[in-house]
Each structure stands twice: as structure tokens, then as C-alpha cells.
């Protein structure tokens, strides 16, 4: 029986240590890049391309300015990398939820794919604002993102929309119109969240609010409308019982309505 020599064992240990060190360095590099790109999306979303600066992106991440320019030599390169980063995350989520060979119906696949887009924009609302900044003007970046990033996604979704329409499962309109209707629905909380929070006391960052909203979308668009108990929705509203309704609280308003119904019956 052959026994490993002490020299061979030590060499194997050193090899394993180098491998782990290299892997840890790669993971740190990936994490650093992700932090830079997420901060870039937030900066571009807030200030637009012209107003954004790599120095402020460095401040957002706590990294040194030269480290960012080492990875991304110019603001334009950084913008494009940020766009690709966001859409790569969405495609990865699609592949996890509904791989291309998964035995699911066309409608179920579409439902999961748009749900993934919604969940990404709800968790990272800056992404919607990032895209809106470029949509406001026709510029080379918009044309680039349409050709490089959006076109592959649309080429995946539109045939599925057409197939569902042929099965009479979706309205028969131009598939691209259906797609952009869904895009607008996925962006509702990220686009109107602050306004909704002021007027309704519902927080777009509350997972229960997001789930309730997307159940509504699925019920209207895909005919999938599970029951959502009213008591569960009440929990979404942090100060629901303290809101003033007609000069009193929501609870007192409910009591007044009951009394009114009883008095109407007696008449």
C-alpha cells in the first residue's frame, strides 16, 4: 500500500490553500463589481447620465475612485455595464424559475417571467428610474440598450405572448403592446410608491403590499386570482385604524355605518 510522503502531503495542502485563496479573491471581486454597478444604477437613476459622476458612485460604495475607474474606464462604459448587470439578474431569475425546457404552460411561463421582473423592480426601484432617465430622450445609450439588452428579452417573450393569444388565453392585440402593458404594471410600485405611501399609508417596500398588488395583476391579466383575506390586507396598512375617516377613525366610521344601516331598516 502506497503512502503519501510528507512532502507530497504538504504540497497538496498548499495547493488547496491557494485554490481557496483564489476563489475567495474571485468572490470578493464579484461582490465589489456588483456593489459598484448597483450604486451606479442608483446614481444614474437619481441624476441622469449627464448629472451622475463616478466620484459620487465611489462615495455610495465607500470605495476609492481609482478602483472604479480601474474596472470601468469611463462613465459610458459604467452605464452600459450597469444596464447589462440589471438585465442579467432578471434573466438569471427566469432561468431559475422556469428553465427553457421546464414542462410548464405558455401562460404559466409568462406569469413567472413577469413576476420576476416585478419582484426585481419592487426590490430595486432605482432600476425603473434608471431606465426612465434614458427613455426621456433618444440618445445612443437608449439605442444601445434596446439592441443589446432589450431585444433578446423581447425575442424571448413575444413568441410566448403570441402562443398564448393563439390559445385564446390572452387578448389578441399586437404582442409588443401586451408586453409594454406588463412592463408598466411591473413598475407601478417603483414609480408611484412614494405617492401611494403619502395618500394611502401603504408602504411599497412592505412585502405584503407587493404580494397583494401582484396578485391583483395576475388575477386581472392571467385569470389567477386567489383569495386574499381582508384581515391580511389590513396588516399592510401600518396606521390603518388611526386614519381619520369622515371626522373619526376607521373603526368609528364602521360603527356609524352599522347604526345607519339599522336605522334605515327600521324606517
JSON list of N, CA and C in Angstrom, two decimals, residues 173-252:
[
{"chain": "A", "resi": 173, "resn": "UNK", "atom": "N", "xyz": [-54.04, 41.36, -29.29]},
{"chain": "A", "resi": 173, "resn": "UNK", "atom": "CA", "xyz": [-53.52, 42.65, -29.72]},
{"chain": "A", "resi": 173, "resn": "UNK", "atom": "C", "xyz": [-52.08, 42.41, -30.17]},
{"chain": "A", "resi": 174, "resn": "UNK", "atom": "N", "xyz": [-51.45, 43.46, -30.67]},
{"chain": "A", "resi": 174, "resn": "UNK", "atom": "CA", "xyz": [-50.04, 43.32, -31.02]},
{"chain": "A", "resi": 174, "resn": "UNK", "atom": "C", "xyz": [-49.27, 42.85, -29.79]},
{"chain": "A", "resi": 175, "resn": "UNK", "atom": "N", "xyz": [-48.52, 41.76, -29.88]},
{"chain": "A", "resi": 175, "resn": "UNK", "atom": "CA", "xyz": [-47.82, 41.24, -28.70]},
{"chain": "A", "resi": 175, "resn": "UNK", "atom": "C", "xyz": [-46.94, 42.27, -28.00]},
{"chain": "A", "resi": 176, "resn": "UNK", "atom": "N", "xyz": [-46.33, 43.18, -28.77]},
{"chain": "A", "resi": 176, "resn": "UNK", "atom": "CA", "xyz": [-45.45, 44.16, -28.15]},
{"chain": "A", "resi": 176, "resn": "UNK", "atom": "C", "xyz": [-46.25, 45.13, -27.27]},
{"chain": "A", "resi": 177, "resn": "UNK", "atom": "N", "xyz": [-47.52, 45.38, -27.63]},
{"chain": "A", "resi": 177, "resn": "UNK", "atom": "CA", "xyz": [-48.37, 46.23, -26.80]},
{"chain": "A", "resi": 177, "resn": "UNK", "atom": "C", "xyz": [-48.67, 45.54, -25.47]},
{"chain": "A", "resi": 178, "resn": "UNK", "atom": "N", "xyz": [-48.94, 44.24, -25.54]},
{"chain": "A", "resi": 178, "resn": "UNK", "atom": "CA", "xyz": [-49.18, 43.49, -24.31]},
{"chain": "A", "resi": 178, "resn": "UNK", "atom": "C", "xyz": [-47.92, 43.52, -23.44]},
{"chain": "A", "resi": 179, "resn": "UNK", "atom": "N", "xyz": [-46.77, 43.35, -24.07]},
{"chain": "A", "resi": 179, "resn": "UNK", "atom": "CA", "xyz": [-45.51, 43.35, -23.32]},
{"chain": "A", "resi": 179, "resn": "UNK", "atom": "C", "xyz": [-45.31, 44.66, -22.58]},
{"chain": "A", "resi": 180, "resn": "UNK", "atom": "N", "xyz": [-45.50, 45.78, -23.26]},
{"chain": "A", "resi": 180, "resn": "UNK", "atom": "CA", "xyz": [-45.25, 47.05, -22.59]},
{"chain": "A", "resi": 180, "resn": "UNK", "atom": "C", "xyz": [-46.33, 47.40, -21.58]},
{"chain": "A", "resi": 181, "resn": "UNK", "atom": "N", "xyz": [-47.53, 46.85, -21.75]},
{"chain": "A", "resi": 181, "resn": "UNK", "atom": "CA", "xyz": [-48.53, 46.97, -20.69]},
{"chain": "A", "resi": 181, "resn": "UNK", "atom": "C", "xyz": [-48.02, 46.27, -19.44]},
{"chain": "A", "resi": 182, "resn": "UNK", "atom": "N", "xyz": [-47.45, 45.08, -19.61]},
{"chain": "A", "resi": 182, "resn": "UNK", "atom": "CA", "xyz": [-46.93, 44.34, -18.46]},
{"chain": "A", "resi": 182, "resn": "UNK", "atom": "C", "xyz": [-45.73, 45.05, -17.85]},
{"chain": "A", "resi": 183, "resn": "UNK", "atom": "N", "xyz": [-44.88, 45.62, -18.67]},
{"chain": "A", "resi": 183, "resn": "UNK", "atom": "CA", "xyz": [-43.73, 46.37, -18.15]},
{"chain": "A", "resi": 183, "resn": "UNK", "atom": "C", "xyz": [-44.21, 47.52, -17.27]},
{"chain": "A", "resi": 184, "resn": "UNK", "atom": "N", "xyz": [-45.25, 48.23, -17.73]},
{"chain": "A", "resi": 184, "resn": "UNK", "atom": "CA", "xyz": [-45.77, 49.34, -16.93]},
{"chain": "A", "resi": 184, "resn": "UNK", "atom": "C", "xyz": [-46.37, 48.84, -15.62]},
{"chain": "A", "resi": 185, "resn": "UNK", "atom": "N", "xyz": [-47.02, 47.67, -15.65]},
{"chain": "A", "resi": 185, "resn": "UNK", "atom": "CA", "xyz": [-47.59, 47.11, -14.42]},
{"chain": "A", "resi": 185, "resn": "UNK", "atom": "C", "xyz": [-46.50, 46.68, -13.45]},
{"chain": "A", "resi": 186, "resn": "UNK", "atom": "N", "xyz": [-45.41, 46.15, -13.97]},
{"chain": "A", "resi": 186, "resn": "UNK", "atom": "CA", "xyz": [-44.32, 45.73, -13.08]},
{"chain": "A", "resi": 186, "resn": "UNK", "atom": "C", "xyz": [-43.66, 46.93, -12.40]},
{"chain": "A", "resi": 187, "resn": "UNK", "atom": "N", "xyz": [-43.79, 48.10, -13.02]},
{"chain": "A", "resi": 187, "resn": "UNK", "atom": "CA", "xyz": [-43.11, 49.29, -12.49]},
{"chain": "A", "resi": 187, "resn": "UNK", "atom": "C", "xyz": [-44.01, 50.18, -11.64]},
{"chain": "A", "resi": 188, "resn": "UNK", "atom": "N", "xyz": [-45.24, 49.75, -11.37]},
{"chain": "A", "resi": 188, "resn": "UNK", "atom": "CA", "xyz": [-46.18, 50.62, -10.65]},
{"chain": "A", "resi": 188, "resn": "UNK", "atom": "C", "xyz": [-45.67, 51.00, -9.27]},
{"chain": "A", "resi": 189, "resn": "UNK", "atom": "N", "xyz": [-45.25, 50.02, -8.48]},
{"chain": "A", "resi": 189, "resn": "UNK", "atom": "CA", "xyz": [-44.82, 50.33, -7.11]},
{"chain": "A", "resi": 189, "resn": "UNK", "atom": "C", "xyz": [-43.54, 51.15, -7.10]},
{"chain": "A", "resi": 190, "resn": "UNK", "atom": "N", "xyz": [-42.62, 50.85, -8.00]},
{"chain": "A", "resi": 190, "resn": "UNK", "atom": "CA", "xyz": [-41.37, 51.61, -8.02]},
{"chain": "A", "resi": 190, "resn": "UNK", "atom": "C", "xyz": [-41.60, 53.03, -8.54]},
{"chain": "A", "resi": 191, "resn": "UNK", "atom": "N", "xyz": [-42.59, 53.20, -9.43]},
{"chain": "A", "resi": 191, "resn": "UNK", "atom": "CA", "xyz": [-42.85, 54.52, -9.99]},
{"chain": "A", "resi": 191, "resn": "UNK", "atom": "C", "xyz": [-43.76, 55.38, -9.13]},
{"chain": "A", "resi": 192, "resn": "UNK", "atom": "N", "xyz": [-44.79, 54.75, -8.55]},
{"chain": "A", "resi": 192, "resn": "UNK", "atom": "CA", "xyz": [-45.79, 55.50, -7.78]},
{"chain": "A", "resi": 192, "resn": "UNK", "atom": "C", "xyz": [-45.73, 55.23, -6.29]},
{"chain": "A", "resi": 193, "resn": "UNK", "atom": "N", "xyz": [-44.75, 54.43, -5.86]},
{"chain": "A", "resi": 193, "resn": "UNK", "atom": "CA", "xyz": [-44.67, 54.05, -4.45]},
{"chain": "A", "resi": 193, "resn": "UNK", "atom": "C", "xyz": [-44.67, 55.22, -3.48]},
{"chain": "A", "resi": 194, "resn": "UNK", "atom": "N", "xyz": [-43.79, 56.22, -3.67]},
{"chain": "A", "resi": 194, "resn": "UNK", "atom": "CA", "xyz": [-43.76, 57.34, -2.72]},
{"chain": "A", "resi": 194, "resn": "UNK", "atom": "C", "xyz": [-45.10, 58.08, -2.65]},
{"chain": "A", "resi": 195, "resn": "UNK", "atom": "N", "xyz": [-45.72, 58.29, -3.81]},
{"chain": "A", "resi": 195, "resn": "UNK", "atom": "CA", "xyz": [-47.02, 58.96, -3.83]},
{"chain": "A", "resi": 195, "resn": "UNK", "atom": "C", "xyz": [-48.07, 58.12, -3.13]},
{"chain": "A", "resi": 196, "resn": "UNK", "atom": "N", "xyz": [-48.08, 56.82, -3.41]},
{"chain": "A", "resi": 196, "resn": "UNK", "atom": "CA", "xyz": [-49.06, 55.92, -2.79]},
{"chain": "A", "resi": 196, "resn": "UNK", "atom": "C", "xyz": [-48.91, 55.90, -1.28]},
{"chain": "A", "resi": 197, "resn": "UNK", "atom": "N", "xyz": [-47.67, 55.96, -0.81]},
{"chain": "A", "resi": 197, "resn": "UNK", "atom": "CA", "xyz": [-47.44, 55.92, 0.63]},
{"chain": "A", "resi": 197, "resn": "UNK", "atom": "C", "xyz": [-48.00, 57.16, 1.32]},
{"chain": "A", "resi": 198, "resn": "UNK", "atom": "N", "xyz": [-47.91, 58.30, 0.64]},
{"chain": "A", "resi": 198, "resn": "UNK", "atom": "CA", "xyz": [-48.42, 59.54, 1.23]},
{"chain": "A", "resi": 198, "resn": "UNK", "atom": "C", "xyz": [-49.95, 59.54, 1.29]},
{"chain": "A", "resi": 199, "resn": "UNK", "atom": "N", "xyz": [-50.59, 59.08, 0.21]},
{"chain": "A", "resi": 199, "resn": "UNK", "atom": "CA", "xyz": [-52.05, 59.20, 0.16]},
{"chain": "A", "resi": 199, "resn": "UNK", "atom": "C", "xyz": [-52.78, 58.03, 0.81]},
{"chain": "A", "resi": 200, "resn": "UNK", "atom": "N", "xyz": [-52.11, 56.88, 0.98]},
{"chain": "A", "resi": 200, "resn": "UNK", "atom": "CA", "xyz": [-52.83, 55.70, 1.47]},
{"chain": "A", "resi": 200, "resn": "UNK", "atom": "C", "xyz": [-52.23, 55.09, 2.72]},
{"chain": "A", "resi": 201, "resn": "UNK", "atom": "N", "xyz": [-51.03, 55.48, 3.09]},
{"chain": "A", "resi": 201, "resn": "UNK", "atom": "CA", "xyz": [-50.35, 54.89, 4.24]},
{"chain": "A", "resi": 201, "resn": "UNK", "atom": "C", "xyz": [-49.88, 53.47, 3.97]},
{"chain": "A", "resi": 202, "resn": "UNK", "atom": "N", "xyz": [-49.88, 53.03, 2.72]},
{"chain": "A", "resi": 202, "resn": "UNK", "atom": "CA", "xyz": [-49.34, 51.73, 2.36]},
{"chain": "A", "resi": 202, "resn": "UNK", "atom": "C", "xyz": [-47.91, 51.90, 1.88]},
{"chain": "A", "resi": 203, "resn": "UNK", "atom": "N", "xyz": [-47.02, 51.09, 2.39]},
{"chain": "A", "resi": 203, "resn": "UNK", "atom": "CA", "xyz": [-45.61, 51.21, 2.01]},
{"chain": "A", "resi": 203, "resn": "UNK", "atom": "C", "xyz": [-45.29, 50.28, 0.85]},
{"chain": "A", "resi": 204, "resn": "UNK", "atom": "N", "xyz": [-44.74, 50.80, -0.25]},
{"chain": "A", "resi": 204, "resn": "UNK", "atom": "CA", "xyz": [-44.38, 49.94, -1.37]},
{"chain": "A", "resi": 204, "resn": "UNK", "atom": "C", "xyz": [-43.27, 48.96, -1.02]},
{"chain": "A", "resi": 205, "resn": "UNK", "atom": "N", "xyz": [-42.53, 49.26, 0.06]},
{"chain": "A", "resi": 205, "resn": "UNK", "atom": "CA", "xyz": [-41.47, 48.34, 0.48]},
{"chain": "A", "resi": 205, "resn": "UNK", "atom": "C", "xyz": [-41.96, 47.20, 1.35]},
{"chain": "A", "resi": 206, "resn": "UNK", "atom": "N", "xyz": [-43.23, 47.21, 1.71]},
{"chain": "A", "resi": 206, "resn": "UNK", "atom": "CA", "xyz": [-43.80, 46.13, 2.52]},
{"chain": "A", "resi": 206, "resn": "UNK", "atom": "C", "xyz": [-44.05, 44.92, 1.63]},
{"chain": "A", "resi": 207, "resn": "UNK", "atom": "N", "xyz": [-43.45, 43.77, 1.91]},
{"chain": "A", "resi": 207, "resn": "UNK", "atom": "CA", "xyz": [-43.65, 42.58, 1.06]},
{"chain": "A", "resi": 207, "resn": "UNK", "atom": "C", "xyz": [-45.11, 42.20, 0.91]},
{"chain": "A", "resi": 208, "resn": "UNK", "atom": "N", "xyz": [-45.93, 42.46, 1.94]},
{"chain": "A", "resi": 208, "resn": "UNK", "atom": "CA", "xyz": [-47.35, 42.12, 1.84]},
{"chain": "A", "resi": 208, "resn": "UNK", "atom": "C", "xyz": [-48.07, 43.01, 0.84]},
{"chain": "A", "resi": 209, "resn": "UNK", "atom": "N", "xyz": [-47.67, 44.27, 0.78]},
{"chain": "A", "resi": 209, "resn": "UNK", "atom": "CA", "xyz": [-48.25, 45.18, -0.20]},
{"chain": "A", "resi": 209, "resn": "UNK", "atom": "C", "xyz": [-47.86, 44.73, -1.61]},
{"chain": "A", "resi": 210, "resn": "UNK", "atom": "N", "xyz": [-46.58, 44.41, -1.80]},
{"chain": "A", "resi": 210, "resn": "UNK", "atom": "CA", "xyz": [-46.12, 43.95, -3.11]},
{"chain": "A", "resi": 210, "resn": "UNK", "atom": "C", "xyz": [-46.85, 42.68, -3.53]},
{"chain": "A", "resi": 211, "resn": "UNK", "atom": "N", "xyz": [-47.01, 41.75, -2.61]},
{"chain": "A", "resi": 211, "resn": "UNK", "atom": "CA", "xyz": [-47.69, 40.49, -2.93]},
{"chain": "A", "resi": 211, "resn": "UNK", "atom": "C", "xyz": [-49.16, 40.74, -3.27]},
{"chain": "A", "resi": 212, "resn": "UNK", "atom": "N", "xyz": [-49.82, 41.60, -2.49]},
{"chain": "A", "resi": 212, "resn": "UNK", "atom": "CA", "xyz": [-51.23, 41.91, -2.76]},
{"chain": "A", "resi": 212, "resn": "UNK", "atom": "C", "xyz": [-51.38, 42.56, -4.13]},
{"chain": "A", "resi": 213, "resn": "UNK", "atom": "N", "xyz": [-50.48, 43.48, -4.45]},
{"chain": "A", "resi": 213, "resn": "UNK", "atom": "CA", "xyz": [-50.55, 44.15, -5.75]},
{"chain": "A", "resi": 213, "resn": "UNK", "atom": "C", "xyz": [-50.36, 43.15, -6.89]},
{"chain": "A", "resi": 214, "resn": "UNK", "atom": "N", "xyz": [-49.35, 42.28, -6.77]},
{"chain": "A", "resi": 214, "resn": "UNK", "atom": "CA", "xyz": [-49.09, 41.39, -7.89]},
{"chain": "A", "resi": 214, "resn": "UNK", "atom": "C", "xyz": [-50.17, 40.31, -8.02]},
{"chain": "A", "resi": 215, "resn": "UNK", "atom": "N", "xyz": [-50.79, 39.93, -6.93]},
{"chain": "A", "resi": 215, "resn": "UNK", "atom": "CA", "xyz": [-51.93, 39.02, -7.03]},
{"chain": "A", "resi": 215, "resn": "UNK", "atom": "C", "xyz": [-53.06, 39.67, -7.82]},
{"chain": "A", "resi": 216, "resn": "UNK", "atom": "N", "xyz": [-53.26, 40.95, -7.59]},
{"chain": "A", "resi": 216, "resn": "UNK", "atom": "CA", "xyz": [-54.27, 41.68, -8.35]},
{"chain": "A", "resi": 216, "resn": "UNK", "atom": "C", "xyz": [-53.94, 41.66, -9.84]},
{"chain": "A", "resi": 217, "resn": "UNK", "atom": "N", "xyz": [-52.69, 41.94, -10.18]},
{"chain": "A", "resi": 217, "resn": "UNK", "atom": "CA", "xyz": [-52.27, 41.93, -11.59]},
{"chain": "A", "resi": 217, "resn": "UNK", "atom": "C", "xyz": [-52.50, 40.55, -12.20]},
{"chain": "A", "resi": 218, "resn": "UNK", "atom": "N", "xyz": [-52.08, 39.51, -11.49]},
{"chain": "A", "resi": 218, "resn": "UNK", "atom": "CA", "xyz": [-52.25, 38.16, -12.03]},
{"chain": "A", "resi": 218, "resn": "UNK", "atom": "C", "xyz": [-53.72, 37.81, -12.21]},
{"chain": "A", "resi": 219, "resn": "UNK", "atom": "N", "xyz": [-54.56, 38.28, -11.27]},
{"chain": "A", "resi": 219, "resn": "UNK", "atom": "CA", "xyz": [-55.99, 38.00, -11.40]},
{"chain": "A", "resi": 219, "resn": "UNK", "atom": "C", "xyz": [-56.60, 38.68, -12.61]},
{"chain": "A", "resi": 220, "resn": "UNK", "atom": "N", "xyz": [-56.20, 39.92, -12.86]},
{"chain": "A", "resi": 220, "resn": "UNK", "atom": "CA", "xyz": [-56.77, 40.67, -13.99]},
{"chain": "A", "resi": 220, "resn": "UNK", "atom": "C", "xyz": [-56.21, 40.18, -15.32]},
{"chain": "A", "resi": 221, "resn": "UNK", "atom": "N", "xyz": [-54.91, 39.95, -15.37]},
{"chain": "A", "resi": 221, "resn": "UNK", "atom": "CA", "xyz": [-54.26, 39.64, -16.65]},
{"chain": "A", "resi": 221, "resn": "UNK", "atom": "C", "xyz": [-54.28, 38.16, -16.98]},
{"chain": "A", "resi": 222, "resn": "UNK", "atom": "N", "xyz": [-53.96, 37.33, -15.98]},
{"chain": "A", "resi": 222, "resn": "UNK", "atom": "CA", "xyz": [-53.79, 35.90, -16.23]},
{"chain": "A", "resi": 222, "resn": "UNK", "atom": "C", "xyz": [-54.93, 35.05, -15.68]},
{"chain": "A", "resi": 223, "resn": "UNK", "atom": "N", "xyz": [-55.93, 35.70, -15.10]},
{"chain": "A", "resi": 223, "resn": "UNK", "atom": "CA", "xyz": [-57.06, 34.94, -14.58]},
{"chain": "A", "resi": 223, "resn": "UNK", "atom": "C", "xyz": [-56.71, 34.10, -13.38]},
{"chain": "A", "resi": 224, "resn": "UNK", "atom": "N", "xyz": [-55.69, 34.52, -12.65]},
{"chain": "A", "resi": 224, "resn": "UNK", "atom": "CA", "xyz": [-55.26, 33.76, -11.47]},
{"chain": "A", "resi": 224, "resn": "UNK", "atom": "C", "xyz": [-55.47, 34.66, -10.27]},
{"chain": "A", "resi": 225, "resn": "UNK", "atom": "N", "xyz": [-56.58, 34.49, -9.58]},
{"chain": "A", "resi": 225, "resn": "UNK", "atom": "CA", "xyz": [-56.97, 35.45, -8.55]},
{"chain": "A", "resi": 225, "resn": "UNK", "atom": "C", "xyz": [-57.30, 34.74, -7.25]},
{"chain": "A", "resi": 226, "resn": "UNK", "atom": "N", "xyz": [-56.29, 34.30, -6.49]},
{"chain": "A", "resi": 226, "resn": "UNK", "atom": "CA", "xyz": [-56.56, 33.63, -5.21]},
{"chain": "A", "resi": 226, "resn": "UNK", "atom": "C", "xyz": [-57.14, 34.61, -4.20]},
{"chain": "A", "resi": 227, "resn": "UNK", "atom": "N", "xyz": [-57.88, 34.07, -3.24]},
{"chain": "A", "resi": 227, "resn": "UNK", "atom": "CA", "xyz": [-58.48, 34.92, -2.22]},
{"chain": "A", "resi": 227, "resn": "UNK", "atom": "C", "xyz": [-57.39, 35.53, -1.34]},
{"chain": "A", "resi": 228, "resn": "UNK", "atom": "N", "xyz": [-57.62, 36.77, -0.98]},
{"chain": "A", "resi": 228, "resn": "UNK", "atom": "CA", "xyz": [-56.66, 37.48, -0.11]},
{"chain": "A", "resi": 228, "resn": "UNK", "atom": "C", "xyz": [-57.46, 38.03, 1.04]},
{"chain": "A", "resi": 229, "resn": "UNK", "atom": "N", "xyz": [-57.42, 37.40, 2.22]},
{"chain": "A", "resi": 229, "resn": "UNK", "atom": "CA", "xyz": [-58.26, 37.81, 3.34]},
{"chain": "A", "resi": 229, "resn": "UNK", "atom": "C", "xyz": [-58.11, 39.29, 3.67]},
{"chain": "A", "resi": 230, "resn": "UNK", "atom": "N", "xyz": [-59.24, 39.92, 3.95]},
{"chain": "A", "resi": 230, "resn": "UNK", "atom": "CA", "xyz": [-59.21, 41.35, 4.27]},
{"chain": "A", "resi": 230, "resn": "UNK", "atom": "C", "xyz": [-58.35, 41.63, 5.49]},
{"chain": "A", "resi": 231, "resn": "UNK", "atom": "N", "xyz": [-58.40, 40.74, 6.47]},
{"chain": "A", "resi": 231, "resn": "UNK", "atom": "CA", "xyz": [-57.60, 40.96, 7.68]},
{"chain": "A", "resi": 231, "resn": "UNK", "atom": "C", "xyz": [-56.11, 40.99, 7.36]},
{"chain": "A", "resi": 232, "resn": "UNK", "atom": "N", "xyz": [-55.72, 40.19, 6.38]},
{"chain": "A", "resi": 232, "resn": "UNK", "atom": "CA", "xyz": [-54.30, 40.18, 5.98]},
{"chain": "A", "resi": 232, "resn": "UNK", "atom": "C", "xyz": [-53.93, 41.49, 5.30]},
{"chain": "A", "resi": 233, "resn": "UNK", "atom": "N", "xyz": [-54.85, 42.03, 4.48]},
{"chain": "A", "resi": 233, "resn": "UNK", "atom": "CA", "xyz": [-54.57, 43.31, 3.84]},
{"chain": "A", "resi": 233, "resn": "UNK", "atom": "C", "xyz": [-54.50, 44.43, 4.87]},
{"chain": "A", "resi": 234, "resn": "UNK", "atom": "N", "xyz": [-55.33, 44.34, 5.92]},
{"chain": "A", "resi": 234, "resn": "UNK", "atom": "CA", "xyz": [-55.30, 45.37, 6.94]},
{"chain": "A", "resi": 234, "resn": "UNK", "atom": "C", "xyz": [-53.93, 45.49, 7.59]},
{"chain": "A", "resi": 235, "resn": "UNK", "atom": "N", "xyz": [-53.22, 44.36, 7.68]},
{"chain": "A", "resi": 235, "resn": "UNK", "atom": "CA", "xyz": [-51.90, 44.38, 8.30]},
{"chain": "A", "resi": 235, "resn": "UNK", "atom": "C", "xyz": [-50.90, 45.17, 7.47]},
{"chain": "A", "resi": 236, "resn": "UNK", "atom": "N", "xyz": [-51.18, 45.30, 6.16]},
{"chain": "A", "resi": 236, "resn": "UNK", "atom": "CA", "xyz": [-50.28, 46.07, 5.30]},
{"chain": "A", "resi": 236, "resn": "UNK", "atom": "C", "xyz": [-50.32, 47.55, 5.66]},
{"chain": "A", "resi": 237, "resn": "UNK", "atom": "N", "xyz": [-51.42, 47.98, 6.22]},
{"chain": "A", "resi": 237, "resn": "UNK", "atom": "CA", "xyz": [-51.63, 49.39, 6.47]},
{"chain": "A", "resi": 237, "resn": "UNK", "atom": "C", "xyz": [-51.21, 49.70, 7.90]},
{"chain": "A", "resi": 238, "resn": "UNK", "atom": "N", "xyz": [-50.01, 50.23, 8.05]},
{"chain": "A", "resi": 238, "resn": "UNK", "atom": "CA", "xyz": [-49.41, 50.38, 9.37]},
{"chain": "A", "resi": 238, "resn": "UNK", "atom": "C", "xyz": [-50.26, 51.15, 10.35]},
{"chain": "A", "resi": 239, "resn": "UNK", "atom": "N", "xyz": [-50.93, 52.20, 9.90]},
{"chain": "A", "resi": 239, "resn": "UNK", "atom": "CA", "xyz": [-51.73, 53.03, 10.82]},
{"chain": "A", "resi": 239, "resn": "UNK", "atom": "C", "xyz": [-53.19, 53.03, 10.38]},
{"chain": "A", "resi": 240, "resn": "UNK", "atom": "N", "xyz": [-53.66, 51.89, 9.90]},
{"chain": "A", "resi": 240, "resn": "UNK", "atom": "CA", "xyz": [-55.00, 51.83, 9.31]},
{"chain": "A", "resi": 240, "resn": "UNK", "atom": "C", "xyz": [-56.08, 52.28, 10.28]},
{"chain": "A", "resi": 241, "resn": "UNK", "atom": "N", "xyz": [-56.00, 51.79, 11.53]},
{"chain": "A", "resi": 241, "resn": "UNK", "atom": "CA", "xyz": [-57.06, 52.10, 12.49]},
{"chain": "A", "resi": 241, "resn": "UNK", "atom": "C", "xyz": [-56.94, 53.50, 13.04]},
{"chain": "A", "resi": 242, "resn": "UNK", "atom": "N", "xyz": [-55.81, 54.19, 12.76]},
{"chain": "A", "resi": 242, "resn": "UNK", "atom": "CA", "xyz": [-55.64, 55.54, 13.26]},
{"chain": "A", "resi": 242, "resn": "UNK", "atom": "C", "xyz": [-55.95, 56.61, 12.22]},
{"chain": "A", "resi": 243, "resn": "UNK", "atom": "N", "xyz": [-56.23, 56.15, 10.97]},
{"chain": "A", "resi": 243, "resn": "UNK", "atom": "CA", "xyz": [-56.50, 57.13, 9.92]},
{"chain": "A", "resi": 243, "resn": "UNK", "atom": "C", "xyz": [-57.85, 57.80, 10.16]},
{"chain": "A", "resi": 244, "resn": "UNK", "atom": "N", "xyz": [-57.95, 59.07, 9.84]},
{"chain": "A", "resi": 244, "resn": "UNK", "atom": "CA", "xyz": [-59.19, 59.79, 10.02]},
{"chain": "A", "resi": 244, "resn": "UNK", "atom": "C", "xyz": [-60.11, 59.54, 8.84]},
{"chain": "A", "resi": 245, "resn": "UNK", "atom": "N", "xyz": [-61.32, 59.13, 9.11]},
{"chain": "A", "resi": 245, "resn": "UNK", "atom": "CA", "xyz": [-62.29, 58.89, 8.05]},
{"chain": "A", "resi": 245, "resn": "UNK", "atom": "C", "xyz": [-63.55, 59.64, 8.41]},
{"chain": "A", "resi": 246, "resn": "UNK", "atom": "N", "xyz": [-63.86, 60.73, 7.71]},
{"chain": "A", "resi": 246, "resn": "UNK", "atom": "CA", "xyz": [-65.07, 61.50, 7.96]},
{"chain": "A", "resi": 246, "resn": "UNK", "atom": "C", "xyz": [-65.14, 62.05, 9.37]},
{"chain": "A", "resi": 247, "resn": "UNK", "atom": "N", "xyz": [-64.01, 62.50, 9.93]},
{"chain": "A", "resi": 247, "resn": "UNK", "atom": "CA", "xyz": [-64.01, 63.10, 11.24]},
{"chain": "A", "resi": 247, "resn": "UNK", "atom": "C", "xyz": [-63.78, 62.13, 12.36]},
{"chain": "A", "resi": 248, "resn": "UNK", "atom": "N", "xyz": [-63.58, 60.83, 12.08]},
{"chain": "A", "resi": 248, "resn": "UNK", "atom": "CA", "xyz": [-63.32, 59.85, 13.12]},
{"chain": "A", "resi": 248, "resn": "UNK", "atom": "C", "xyz": [-62.36, 58.82, 12.62]},
{"chain": "A", "resi": 249, "resn": "UNK", "atom": "N", "xyz": [-62.14, 57.77, 13.40]},
{"chain": "A", "resi": 249, "resn": "UNK", "atom": "CA", "xyz": [-61.25, 56.72, 12.97]},
{"chain": "A", "resi": 249, "resn": "UNK", "atom": "C", "xyz": [-61.97, 55.76, 12.05]},
{"chain": "A", "resi": 250, "resn": "UNK", "atom": "N", "xyz": [-61.20, 54.87, 11.41]},
{"chain": "A", "resi": 250, "resn": "UNK", "atom": "CA", "xyz": [-61.81, 53.87, 10.54]},
{"chain": "A", "resi": 250, "resn": "UNK", "atom": "C", "xyz": [-62.76, 52.99, 11.32]},
{"chain": "A", "resi": 251, "resn": "UNK", "atom": "N", "xyz": [-62.40, 52.66, 12.57]},
{"chain": "A", "resi": 251, "resn": "UNK", "atom": "CA", "xyz": [-63.27, 51.81, 13.39]},
{"chain": "A", "resi": 251, "resn": "UNK", "atom": "C", "xyz": [-64.58, 52.53, 13.70]},
{"chain": "A", "resi": 252, "resn": "UNK", "atom": "N", "xyz": [-64.48, 53.81, 14.11]},
{"chain": "A", "resi": 252, "resn": "UNK", "atom": "CA", "xyz": [-65.70, 54.54, 14.44]},
{"chain": "A", "resi": 252, "resn": "UNK", "atom": "C", "xyz": [-66.57, 54.73, 13.21]}
]
